[in-house]
């Protein structure tokens, strides 16, 4: 239990009606979860406006209502608080309610279009290997030391996030590494958290269905760094066009990593093969188990972060050399007939192009690249034809299929992918809406040594169709199909 007046510390209050000297047992944004002596915060969501459920929350026992628009009539013994932003208010209230957990740990946030999950996961594995008790908050999973907690969002809502950080503090985590999505930044889910460090990986076309313009998407990412304190450090990819722009207004210490430009943490690829990367990092040679130029950048980000956290360079590189990546990120299996199957989360044009460019560099002349790819429904439509063109340009053959259609007709999504394809691209693809059948077709088309890339869903264990999540695991399906056709 916490006093309401203490929970409201740093919240920008516009109007307060009622008593703030009362004990509070919990915070909720879902009226159905409200119990007695709790606070209900009404938020305007993308699909539902929480202000419509204030009466339901009070009926369920809420004694405090926080909202941007207060009801015309007040109930007795209920405190009403008007705020400019419910999202921002939740963040500060959750931070206070859970005893400011981020101030008791070393918290590092990772943002960017691609690479967030891999960087956060590698940091978690590295620091765990160095002997620390660590926490991970990522798209794939949340983890407290060895205990795995399924993830539903890249970054949880502010209440769930602070509750999770509090649990990590309780279980003696010293370091926590978390992905910070643009949605989370925009919606104040990470507002109020005390970050020790922040990493920028890269920025490319994504989430325009939400942010509307690339400029706005960039501004939101940049605001994460703008709001850091002087005590924090920032680490940015200097080879990205906006790598320096991201840090230009931050008060935090600035560091950069790169493969091309001069930087604090400079890398060079000596060998890039399916067996891993041989690199120079600040003139020290090391072999890593990860593959591809994009992972060279991820490794540099991890190395630079560890140095900023005062770890020993030799110990960092020794530990990193044996670390594997995140599930569903360039995750590969080899069939009995030596067909190479790769599952990757690449769901943006840039990510898909990076993976396919890497495969083209690694493959031998006789090897085909067969790409199975789709685009998510109810998401940015502008990237559909771009991804389709990239799949055709960089593959020997492409199969367009369903990703997570959500509420859209899969055939409409596929039609969007086909719009504007070049004449040469039109000769290299087929369309199979059923994802399992598309994977089966790819295996039938493959010869020994060929590479099948199944892109878009990566670690996900479901396919969302009309609001229902049906079990579907790309890697498992690929393994089953290999077994079926290679008996």
PDB file of C-alpha atoms in Angstrom, residues 111-411:
ATOM      1  CA  UNK A 111      16.230   1.759 -29.685  1.00  0.00           C
ATOM      2  CA  UNK A 112      16.330   1.735 -33.490  1.00  0.00           C
ATOM      3  CA  UNK A 113      14.439   0.058 -36.321  1.00  0.00           C
ATOM      4  CA  UNK A 114      16.506  -3.132 -36.527  1.00  0.00           C
ATOM      5  CA  UNK A 115      18.835  -4.882 -34.103  1.00  0.00           C
ATOM      6  CA  UNK A 116      17.121  -3.969 -30.818  1.00  0.00           C
ATOM      7  CA  UNK A 117      16.322  -7.541 -29.811  1.00  0.00           C
ATOM      8  CA  UNK A 118      19.740  -8.919 -30.751  1.00  0.00           C
ATOM      9  CA  UNK A 119      21.642  -6.144 -28.963  1.00  0.00           C
ATOM     10  CA  UNK A 120      19.547  -6.407 -25.785  1.00  0.00           C
ATOM     11  CA  UNK A 121      19.796 -10.221 -25.807  1.00  0.00           C
ATOM     12  CA  UNK A 122      23.558 -10.218 -26.412  1.00  0.00           C
ATOM     13  CA  UNK A 123      24.039  -7.738 -23.560  1.00  0.00           C
ATOM     14  CA  UNK A 124      21.961  -9.938 -21.279  1.00  0.00           C
ATOM     15  CA  UNK A 125      23.984 -13.025 -22.223  1.00  0.00           C
ATOM     16  CA  UNK A 126      27.310 -11.181 -22.005  1.00  0.00           C
ATOM     17  CA  UNK A 127      26.756  -9.697 -18.554  1.00  0.00           C
ATOM     18  CA  UNK A 128      25.251 -12.938 -17.266  1.00  0.00           C
ATOM     19  CA  UNK A 129      28.421 -14.640 -18.485  1.00  0.00           C
ATOM     20  CA  UNK A 130      30.502 -12.027 -16.674  1.00  0.00           C
ATOM     21  CA  UNK A 131      28.872 -13.071 -13.412  1.00  0.00           C
ATOM     22  CA  UNK A 132      26.072 -10.526 -12.972  1.00  0.00           C
ATOM     23  CA  UNK A 133      22.416 -11.260 -12.189  1.00  0.00           C
ATOM     24  CA  UNK A 134      20.589  -9.690 -15.111  1.00  0.00           C
ATOM     25  CA  UNK A 135      17.149  -8.865 -16.460  1.00  0.00           C
ATOM     26  CA  UNK A 136      16.010  -8.743 -20.093  1.00  0.00           C
ATOM     27  CA  UNK A 137      12.973  -6.968 -21.539  1.00  0.00           C
ATOM     28  CA  UNK A 138      12.598  -7.739 -25.241  1.00  0.00           C
ATOM     29  CA  UNK A 139      10.266  -8.577 -28.101  1.00  0.00           C
ATOM     30  CA  UNK A 140      11.103 -12.285 -27.814  1.00  0.00           C
ATOM     31  CA  UNK A 141      10.865 -12.672 -24.065  1.00  0.00           C
ATOM     32  CA  UNK A 142      11.379 -11.071 -20.690  1.00  0.00           C
ATOM     33  CA  UNK A 143      13.848 -12.806 -18.445  1.00  0.00           C
ATOM     34  CA  UNK A 144      14.962 -12.558 -14.823  1.00  0.00           C
ATOM     35  CA  UNK A 145      18.237 -14.442 -14.509  1.00  0.00           C
ATOM     36  CA  UNK A 146      17.248 -17.917 -15.790  1.00  0.00           C
ATOM     37  CA  UNK A 147      13.479 -17.469 -15.412  1.00  0.00           C
ATOM     38  CA  UNK A 148      11.708 -16.703 -18.718  1.00  0.00           C
ATOM     39  CA  UNK A 149       8.553 -14.597 -18.787  1.00  0.00           C
ATOM     40  CA  UNK A 150       6.655 -14.485 -22.126  1.00  0.00           C
ATOM     41  CA  UNK A 151       6.549 -11.054 -23.788  1.00  0.00           C
ATOM     42  CA  UNK A 152       3.422  -9.584 -25.394  1.00  0.00           C
ATOM     43  CA  UNK A 153       4.884  -6.240 -26.501  1.00  0.00           C
ATOM     44  CA  UNK A 154       8.357  -4.975 -27.413  1.00  0.00           C
ATOM     45  CA  UNK A 155       8.072  -2.682 -24.395  1.00  0.00           C
ATOM     46  CA  UNK A 156       5.338  -3.396 -21.780  1.00  0.00           C
ATOM     47  CA  UNK A 157       2.870  -0.730 -20.599  1.00  0.00           C
ATOM     48  CA  UNK A 158       4.224   1.539 -17.857  1.00  0.00           C
ATOM     49  CA  UNK A 159       2.514  -0.291 -14.989  1.00  0.00           C
ATOM     50  CA  UNK A 160       3.620  -3.764 -16.138  1.00  0.00           C
ATOM     51  CA  UNK A 161       7.096  -2.441 -16.913  1.00  0.00           C
ATOM     52  CA  UNK A 162       7.667  -0.920 -13.465  1.00  0.00           C
ATOM     53  CA  UNK A 163       6.190  -4.013 -11.803  1.00  0.00           C
ATOM     54  CA  UNK A 164       8.639  -6.152 -13.790  1.00  0.00           C
ATOM     55  CA  UNK A 165      11.583  -3.894 -12.910  1.00  0.00           C
ATOM     56  CA  UNK A 166      10.524  -4.040  -9.252  1.00  0.00           C
ATOM     57  CA  UNK A 167      10.512  -7.841  -9.448  1.00  0.00           C
ATOM     58  CA  UNK A 168      13.983  -7.727 -10.991  1.00  0.00           C
ATOM     59  CA  UNK A 169      15.242  -5.534  -8.127  1.00  0.00           C
ATOM     60  CA  UNK A 170      13.641  -7.905  -5.597  1.00  0.00           C
ATOM     61  CA  UNK A 171      15.461 -10.827  -7.230  1.00  0.00           C
ATOM     62  CA  UNK A 172      18.788  -8.965  -7.006  1.00  0.00           C
ATOM     63  CA  UNK A 173      19.316  -8.049 -10.653  1.00  0.00           C
ATOM     64  CA  UNK A 174      22.151  -5.548 -10.973  1.00  0.00           C
ATOM     65  CA  UNK A 175      21.795  -4.961 -14.748  1.00  0.00           C
ATOM     66  CA  UNK A 176      18.698  -4.791 -16.953  1.00  0.00           C
ATOM     67  CA  UNK A 177      18.748  -4.490 -20.745  1.00  0.00           C
ATOM     68  CA  UNK A 178      15.564  -3.490 -22.517  1.00  0.00           C
ATOM     69  CA  UNK A 179      14.241  -2.657 -25.967  1.00  0.00           C
ATOM     70  CA  UNK A 180      12.613   0.753 -26.262  1.00  0.00           C
ATOM     71  CA  UNK A 181      10.226   0.847 -29.207  1.00  0.00           C
ATOM     72  CA  UNK A 182       9.047   4.067 -30.832  1.00  0.00           C
ATOM     73  CA  UNK A 183       5.522   3.289 -29.608  1.00  0.00           C
ATOM     74  CA  UNK A 184       6.811   3.004 -26.038  1.00  0.00           C
ATOM     75  CA  UNK A 185       8.661   6.313 -26.278  1.00  0.00           C
ATOM     76  CA  UNK A 186       5.692   8.122 -27.843  1.00  0.00           C
ATOM     77  CA  UNK A 187       3.211   6.654 -25.340  1.00  0.00           C
ATOM     78  CA  UNK A 188       5.362   7.516 -22.289  1.00  0.00           C
ATOM     79  CA  UNK A 189       5.771   3.872 -21.261  1.00  0.00           C
ATOM     80  CA  UNK A 190       9.417   4.552 -20.345  1.00  0.00           C
ATOM     81  CA  UNK A 191       8.892   8.075 -18.994  1.00  0.00           C
ATOM     82  CA  UNK A 192      10.308   8.478 -15.484  1.00  0.00           C
ATOM     83  CA  UNK A 193      12.772   5.609 -15.775  1.00  0.00           C
ATOM     84  CA  UNK A 194      16.381   6.338 -14.819  1.00  0.00           C
ATOM     85  CA  UNK A 195      18.564   5.048 -17.672  1.00  0.00           C
ATOM     86  CA  UNK A 196      22.266   4.462 -17.161  1.00  0.00           C
ATOM     87  CA  UNK A 197      22.813   4.192 -20.905  1.00  0.00           C
ATOM     88  CA  UNK A 198      21.007   4.280 -24.248  1.00  0.00           C
ATOM     89  CA  UNK A 199      21.933   2.726 -27.610  1.00  0.00           C
ATOM     90  CA  UNK A 200      20.878   3.714 -31.130  1.00  0.00           C
ATOM     91  CA  UNK A 201      21.201   0.949 -33.741  1.00  0.00           C
ATOM     92  CA  UNK A 202      19.790   2.427 -36.984  1.00  0.00           C
ATOM     93  CA  UNK A 203      16.631   3.898 -38.440  1.00  0.00           C
ATOM     94  CA  UNK A 204      14.813   2.894 -41.615  1.00  0.00           C
ATOM     95  CA  UNK A 205      11.264   2.874 -42.952  1.00  0.00           C
ATOM     96  CA  UNK A 206       8.863   1.342 -40.415  1.00  0.00           C
ATOM     97  CA  UNK A 207       5.718   2.044 -38.366  1.00  0.00           C
ATOM     98  CA  UNK A 208       4.436   4.763 -40.696  1.00  0.00           C
ATOM     99  CA  UNK A 209       0.936   3.407 -40.063  1.00  0.00           C
ATOM    100  CA  UNK A 210       1.379   4.801 -36.534  1.00  0.00           C
ATOM    101  CA  UNK A 211       3.780   7.743 -36.884  1.00  0.00           C
ATOM    102  CA  UNK A 212       2.458   8.823 -40.320  1.00  0.00           C
ATOM    103  CA  UNK A 213       5.773  10.339 -41.493  1.00  0.00           C
ATOM    104  CA  UNK A 214       9.399   9.249 -41.364  1.00  0.00           C
ATOM    105  CA  UNK A 215      10.295  12.638 -39.855  1.00  0.00           C
ATOM    106  CA  UNK A 216       7.926  12.043 -36.943  1.00  0.00           C
ATOM    107  CA  UNK A 217       9.240   8.501 -36.463  1.00  0.00           C
ATOM    108  CA  UNK A 218      12.783   9.914 -36.317  1.00  0.00           C
ATOM    109  CA  UNK A 219      11.766  12.697 -33.923  1.00  0.00           C
ATOM    110  CA  UNK A 220      10.234  10.174 -31.509  1.00  0.00           C
ATOM    111  CA  UNK A 221      13.372   8.022 -31.510  1.00  0.00           C
ATOM    112  CA  UNK A 222      15.532  11.104 -30.969  1.00  0.00           C
ATOM    113  CA  UNK A 223      13.414  12.267 -28.011  1.00  0.00           C
ATOM    114  CA  UNK A 224      14.631   9.226 -26.057  1.00  0.00           C
ATOM    115  CA  UNK A 225      18.179  10.595 -26.165  1.00  0.00           C
ATOM    116  CA  UNK A 226      17.096  14.231 -25.744  1.00  0.00           C
ATOM    117  CA  UNK A 227      15.590  13.427 -22.337  1.00  0.00           C
ATOM    118  CA  UNK A 228      18.537  11.540 -20.830  1.00  0.00           C
ATOM    119  CA  UNK A 229      20.346  13.067 -17.831  1.00  0.00           C
ATOM    120  CA  UNK A 230      24.002  14.163 -17.744  1.00  0.00           C
ATOM    121  CA  UNK A 231      24.843  11.071 -15.695  1.00  0.00           C
ATOM    122  CA  UNK A 232      23.934   8.693 -18.543  1.00  0.00           C
ATOM    123  CA  UNK A 233      25.926   7.627 -21.599  1.00  0.00           C
ATOM    124  CA  UNK A 234      24.739   7.298 -25.194  1.00  0.00           C
ATOM    125  CA  UNK A 235      26.131   5.035 -27.906  1.00  0.00           C
ATOM    126  CA  UNK A 236      25.164   5.525 -31.548  1.00  0.00           C
ATOM    127  CA  UNK A 237      25.852   3.931 -34.919  1.00  0.00           C
ATOM    128  CA  UNK A 238      27.959   6.551 -36.705  1.00  0.00           C
ATOM    129  CA  UNK A 239      27.562   4.803 -40.066  1.00  0.00           C
ATOM    130  CA  UNK A 240      23.810   5.466 -39.998  1.00  0.00           C
ATOM    131  CA  UNK A 241      22.810   8.736 -41.698  1.00  0.00           C
ATOM    132  CA  UNK A 242      21.049   9.850 -38.514  1.00  0.00           C
ATOM    133  CA  UNK A 243      23.513   8.381 -36.039  1.00  0.00           C
ATOM    134  CA  UNK A 244      24.965  11.753 -35.055  1.00  0.00           C
ATOM    135  CA  UNK A 245      21.628  13.596 -35.321  1.00  0.00           C
ATOM    136  CA  UNK A 246      20.173  11.288 -32.669  1.00  0.00           C
ATOM    137  CA  UNK A 247      22.685  12.530 -30.087  1.00  0.00           C
ATOM    138  CA  UNK A 248      22.997  16.189 -31.071  1.00  0.00           C
ATOM    139  CA  UNK A 249      20.766  17.484 -28.258  1.00  0.00           C
ATOM    140  CA  UNK A 250      21.462  14.964 -25.514  1.00  0.00           C
ATOM    141  CA  UNK A 251      22.975  16.021 -22.180  1.00  0.00           C
ATOM    142  CA  UNK A 252      24.468  12.540 -21.746  1.00  0.00           C
ATOM    143  CA  UNK A 253      28.021  11.502 -22.663  1.00  0.00           C
ATOM    144  CA  UNK A 254      28.274  10.617 -26.381  1.00  0.00           C
ATOM    145  CA  UNK A 255      30.066   7.642 -27.915  1.00  0.00           C
ATOM    146  CA  UNK A 256      29.933   6.110 -31.391  1.00  0.00           C
ATOM    147  CA  UNK A 257      30.587   2.746 -33.032  1.00  0.00           C
ATOM    148  CA  UNK A 258      31.154   2.011 -36.724  1.00  0.00           C
ATOM    149  CA  UNK A 259      32.573  -0.196 -39.447  1.00  0.00           C
ATOM    150  CA  UNK A 260      33.260   2.679 -41.851  1.00  0.00           C
ATOM    151  CA  UNK A 261      33.585   6.076 -40.148  1.00  0.00           C
ATOM    152  CA  UNK A 262      36.099   6.911 -37.431  1.00  0.00           C
ATOM    153  CA  UNK A 263      34.567   6.252 -34.016  1.00  0.00           C
ATOM    154  CA  UNK A 264      35.203   5.312 -30.402  1.00  0.00           C
ATOM    155  CA  UNK A 265      34.522   1.645 -31.109  1.00  0.00           C
ATOM    156  CA  UNK A 266      35.761   0.786 -34.609  1.00  0.00           C
ATOM    157  CA  UNK A 267      35.249  -2.592 -36.200  1.00  0.00           C
ATOM    158  CA  UNK A 268      36.473  -4.276 -39.369  1.00  0.00           C
ATOM    159  CA  UNK A 269      35.189  -7.510 -40.881  1.00  0.00           C
ATOM    160  CA  UNK A 270      38.058  -9.842 -41.786  1.00  0.00           C
ATOM    161  CA  UNK A 271      35.904 -12.814 -42.778  1.00  0.00           C
ATOM    162  CA  UNK A 272      32.143 -13.250 -43.066  1.00  0.00           C
ATOM    163  CA  UNK A 273      31.047 -16.871 -43.473  1.00  0.00           C
ATOM    164  CA  UNK A 274      28.273 -19.233 -42.407  1.00  0.00           C
ATOM    165  CA  UNK A 275      30.631 -20.350 -39.637  1.00  0.00           C
ATOM    166  CA  UNK A 276      30.666 -16.838 -38.150  1.00  0.00           C
ATOM    167  CA  UNK A 277      32.416 -13.459 -38.228  1.00  0.00           C
ATOM    168  CA  UNK A 278      36.144 -12.817 -37.924  1.00  0.00           C
ATOM    169  CA  UNK A 279      36.579  -9.183 -36.877  1.00  0.00           C
ATOM    170  CA  UNK A 280      38.950  -6.552 -35.641  1.00  0.00           C
ATOM    171  CA  UNK A 281      37.442  -4.483 -32.839  1.00  0.00           C
ATOM    172  CA  UNK A 282      39.633  -1.580 -31.772  1.00  0.00           C
ATOM    173  CA  UNK A 283      42.536  -3.510 -33.325  1.00  0.00           C
ATOM    174  CA  UNK A 284      41.838  -6.717 -31.359  1.00  0.00           C
ATOM    175  CA  UNK A 285      41.087  -9.768 -33.520  1.00  0.00           C
ATOM    176  CA  UNK A 286      38.226 -12.036 -32.462  1.00  0.00           C
ATOM    177  CA  UNK A 287      35.900 -14.682 -33.935  1.00  0.00           C
ATOM    178  CA  UNK A 288      32.166 -14.554 -33.259  1.00  0.00           C
ATOM    179  CA  UNK A 289      29.473 -17.167 -33.812  1.00  0.00           C
ATOM    180  CA  UNK A 290      27.071 -14.640 -35.310  1.00  0.00           C
ATOM    181  CA  UNK A 291      26.823 -14.075 -39.059  1.00  0.00           C
ATOM    182  CA  UNK A 292      26.554 -11.031 -41.315  1.00  0.00           C
ATOM    183  CA  UNK A 293      27.476  -7.367 -41.438  1.00  0.00           C
ATOM    184  CA  UNK A 294      24.322  -6.382 -39.526  1.00  0.00           C
ATOM    185  CA  UNK A 295      25.516  -8.555 -36.638  1.00  0.00           C
ATOM    186  CA  UNK A 296      28.949  -6.937 -36.831  1.00  0.00           C
ATOM    187  CA  UNK A 297      27.181  -3.681 -35.961  1.00  0.00           C
ATOM    188  CA  UNK A 298      25.229  -5.394 -33.180  1.00  0.00           C
ATOM    189  CA  UNK A 299      28.438  -6.809 -31.685  1.00  0.00           C
ATOM    190  CA  UNK A 300      30.104  -3.398 -31.803  1.00  0.00           C
ATOM    191  CA  UNK A 301      27.137  -1.872 -29.970  1.00  0.00           C
ATOM    192  CA  UNK A 302      27.384  -4.537 -27.278  1.00  0.00           C
ATOM    193  CA  UNK A 303      31.157  -4.186 -26.943  1.00  0.00           C
ATOM    194  CA  UNK A 304      30.921  -0.388 -26.722  1.00  0.00           C
ATOM    195  CA  UNK A 305      28.185  -0.580 -24.098  1.00  0.00           C
ATOM    196  CA  UNK A 306      30.217  -2.964 -21.945  1.00  0.00           C
ATOM    197  CA  UNK A 307      33.232  -0.650 -22.135  1.00  0.00           C
ATOM    198  CA  UNK A 308      31.019   2.306 -21.153  1.00  0.00           C
ATOM    199  CA  UNK A 309      29.927   0.200 -18.163  1.00  0.00           C
ATOM    200  CA  UNK A 310      33.614  -0.141 -17.165  1.00  0.00           C
ATOM    201  CA  UNK A 311      34.095  -3.815 -18.039  1.00  0.00           C
ATOM    202  CA  UNK A 312      37.493  -5.178 -19.141  1.00  0.00           C
ATOM    203  CA  UNK A 313      38.004  -5.316 -22.936  1.00  0.00           C
ATOM    204  CA  UNK A 314      39.661  -8.756 -22.970  1.00  0.00           C
ATOM    205  CA  UNK A 315      36.959 -10.291 -20.778  1.00  0.00           C
ATOM    206  CA  UNK A 316      34.221  -8.749 -22.945  1.00  0.00           C
ATOM    207  CA  UNK A 317      35.617 -10.135 -26.208  1.00  0.00           C
ATOM    208  CA  UNK A 318      36.343 -13.557 -24.724  1.00  0.00           C
ATOM    209  CA  UNK A 319      32.786 -13.869 -23.445  1.00  0.00           C
ATOM    210  CA  UNK A 320      31.214 -12.434 -26.626  1.00  0.00           C
ATOM    211  CA  UNK A 321      33.086 -14.858 -28.861  1.00  0.00           C
ATOM    212  CA  UNK A 322      30.993 -17.754 -27.569  1.00  0.00           C
ATOM    213  CA  UNK A 323      27.606 -16.043 -27.428  1.00  0.00           C
ATOM    214  CA  UNK A 324      24.743 -16.911 -29.785  1.00  0.00           C
ATOM    215  CA  UNK A 325      22.036 -14.486 -30.949  1.00  0.00           C
ATOM    216  CA  UNK A 326      18.351 -14.104 -30.163  1.00  0.00           C
ATOM    217  CA  UNK A 327      15.737 -16.671 -31.157  1.00  0.00           C
ATOM    218  CA  UNK A 328      14.328 -16.063 -34.627  1.00  0.00           C
ATOM    219  CA  UNK A 329      17.198 -13.809 -35.665  1.00  0.00           C
ATOM    220  CA  UNK A 330      19.183 -15.502 -38.441  1.00  0.00           C
ATOM    221  CA  UNK A 331      18.192 -18.780 -36.780  1.00  0.00           C
ATOM    222  CA  UNK A 332      19.234 -21.637 -39.055  1.00  0.00           C
ATOM    223  CA  UNK A 333      18.881 -25.411 -39.429  1.00  0.00           C
ATOM    224  CA  UNK A 334      20.369 -27.791 -42.004  1.00  0.00           C
ATOM    225  CA  UNK A 335      18.298 -30.628 -43.471  1.00  0.00           C
ATOM    226  CA  UNK A 336      19.480 -34.174 -44.183  1.00  0.00           C
ATOM    227  CA  UNK A 337      19.910 -33.179 -47.826  1.00  0.00           C
ATOM    228  CA  UNK A 338      21.969 -30.183 -46.701  1.00  0.00           C
ATOM    229  CA  UNK A 339      19.367 -27.572 -47.571  1.00  0.00           C
ATOM    230  CA  UNK A 340      19.973 -24.606 -45.281  1.00  0.00           C
ATOM    231  CA  UNK A 341      16.831 -23.174 -43.685  1.00  0.00           C
ATOM    232  CA  UNK A 342      17.022 -19.735 -42.057  1.00  0.00           C
ATOM    233  CA  UNK A 343      14.254 -18.155 -39.982  1.00  0.00           C
ATOM    234  CA  UNK A 344      14.536 -14.414 -39.441  1.00  0.00           C
ATOM    235  CA  UNK A 345      12.287 -11.711 -38.015  1.00  0.00           C
ATOM    236  CA  UNK A 346      13.107  -9.367 -40.928  1.00  0.00           C
ATOM    237  CA  UNK A 347       9.789  -7.539 -41.424  1.00  0.00           C
ATOM    238  CA  UNK A 348      11.013  -4.207 -42.791  1.00  0.00           C
ATOM    239  CA  UNK A 349      12.543  -3.496 -46.218  1.00  0.00           C
ATOM    240  CA  UNK A 350      15.921  -2.662 -44.688  1.00  0.00           C
ATOM    241  CA  UNK A 351      16.038  -5.752 -42.478  1.00  0.00           C
ATOM    242  CA  UNK A 352      15.058  -8.049 -45.354  1.00  0.00           C
ATOM    243  CA  UNK A 353      17.622  -6.437 -47.635  1.00  0.00           C
ATOM    244  CA  UNK A 354      20.334  -6.813 -44.955  1.00  0.00           C
ATOM    245  CA  UNK A 355      19.659 -10.517 -44.484  1.00  0.00           C
ATOM    246  CA  UNK A 356      19.466 -11.268 -48.211  1.00  0.00           C
ATOM    247  CA  UNK A 357      22.559  -9.190 -48.992  1.00  0.00           C
ATOM    248  CA  UNK A 358      24.444 -11.151 -46.341  1.00  0.00           C
ATOM    249  CA  UNK A 359      23.267 -14.461 -47.806  1.00  0.00           C
ATOM    250  CA  UNK A 360      24.289 -13.392 -51.315  1.00  0.00           C
ATOM    251  CA  UNK A 361      27.783 -12.600 -50.054  1.00  0.00           C
ATOM    252  CA  UNK A 362      28.062 -15.926 -48.224  1.00  0.00           C
ATOM    253  CA  UNK A 363      26.589 -18.316 -50.776  1.00  0.00           C
ATOM    254  CA  UNK A 364      28.500 -20.164 -53.463  1.00  0.00           C
ATOM    255  CA  UNK A 365      27.655 -19.783 -57.152  1.00  0.00           C
ATOM    256  CA  UNK A 366      25.680 -23.029 -57.346  1.00  0.00           C
ATOM    257  CA  UNK A 367      23.464 -22.179 -54.345  1.00  0.00           C
ATOM    258  CA  UNK A 368      19.986 -20.711 -54.815  1.00  0.00           C
ATOM    259  CA  UNK A 369      18.345 -18.372 -52.310  1.00  0.00           C
ATOM    260  CA  UNK A 370      14.615 -19.074 -52.022  1.00  0.00           C
ATOM    261  CA  UNK A 371      12.789 -16.460 -49.961  1.00  0.00           C
ATOM    262  CA  UNK A 372       9.400 -16.971 -48.307  1.00  0.00           C
ATOM    263  CA  UNK A 373       8.045 -13.592 -47.225  1.00  0.00           C
ATOM    264  CA  UNK A 374       4.815 -11.782 -46.409  1.00  0.00           C
ATOM    265  CA  UNK A 375       3.712  -8.480 -44.884  1.00  0.00           C
ATOM    266  CA  UNK A 376       1.618  -7.897 -41.779  1.00  0.00           C
ATOM    267  CA  UNK A 377      -1.990  -6.804 -42.010  1.00  0.00           C
ATOM    268  CA  UNK A 378      -3.237  -3.546 -40.449  1.00  0.00           C
ATOM    269  CA  UNK A 379       0.289  -2.138 -40.629  1.00  0.00           C
ATOM    270  CA  UNK A 380       2.262   0.202 -42.872  1.00  0.00           C
ATOM    271  CA  UNK A 381       1.187  -0.571 -46.457  1.00  0.00           C
ATOM    272  CA  UNK A 382       3.929   1.506 -48.069  1.00  0.00           C
ATOM    273  CA  UNK A 383       6.601  -1.085 -47.322  1.00  0.00           C
ATOM    274  CA  UNK A 384       4.771  -3.996 -48.992  1.00  0.00           C
ATOM    275  CA  UNK A 385       5.889  -3.442 -52.605  1.00  0.00           C
ATOM    276  CA  UNK A 386       9.371  -2.427 -51.403  1.00  0.00           C
ATOM    277  CA  UNK A 387       9.804  -5.705 -49.509  1.00  0.00           C
ATOM    278  CA  UNK A 388       8.453  -7.687 -52.459  1.00  0.00           C
ATOM    279  CA  UNK A 389      10.897  -6.023 -54.852  1.00  0.00           C
ATOM    280  CA  UNK A 390      13.818  -6.614 -52.458  1.00  0.00           C
ATOM    281  CA  UNK A 391      12.893 -10.303 -52.146  1.00  0.00           C
ATOM    282  CA  UNK A 392      12.871 -10.700 -55.925  1.00  0.00           C
ATOM    283  CA  UNK A 393      16.002  -8.632 -56.555  1.00  0.00           C
ATOM    284  CA  UNK A 394      18.129 -10.457 -53.995  1.00  0.00           C
ATOM    285  CA  UNK A 395      16.760 -14.006 -54.268  1.00  0.00           C
ATOM    286  CA  UNK A 396      16.892 -16.675 -56.940  1.00  0.00           C
ATOM    287  CA  UNK A 397      13.186 -17.292 -56.337  1.00  0.00           C
ATOM    288  CA  UNK A 398      10.601 -15.708 -54.056  1.00  0.00           C
ATOM    289  CA  UNK A 399       7.331 -16.955 -52.618  1.00  0.00           C
ATOM    290  CA  UNK A 400       4.908 -14.292 -51.393  1.00  0.00           C
ATOM    291  CA  UNK A 401       2.691 -15.533 -48.589  1.00  0.00           C
ATOM    292  CA  UNK A 402       0.738 -14.489 -45.493  1.00  0.00           C
ATOM    293  CA  UNK A 403       2.488 -13.090 -42.418  1.00  0.00           C
ATOM    294  CA  UNK A 404      -0.019 -12.010 -39.744  1.00  0.00           C
ATOM    295  CA  UNK A 405      -2.995 -10.857 -41.863  1.00  0.00           C
ATOM    296  CA  UNK A 406      -4.825  -9.661 -38.746  1.00  0.00           C
ATOM    297  CA  UNK A 407      -8.143  -8.168 -39.957  1.00  0.00           C
ATOM    298  CA  UNK A 408      -7.104  -7.725 -43.601  1.00  0.00           C
ATOM    299  CA  UNK A 409      -7.834 -10.137 -46.420  1.00  0.00           C
ATOM    300  CA  UNK A 410      -4.522 -11.962 -47.110  1.00  0.00           C
ATOM    301  CA  UNK A 411      -5.130 -11.714 -50.857  1.00  0.00           C
TER     302      UNK A 411
END
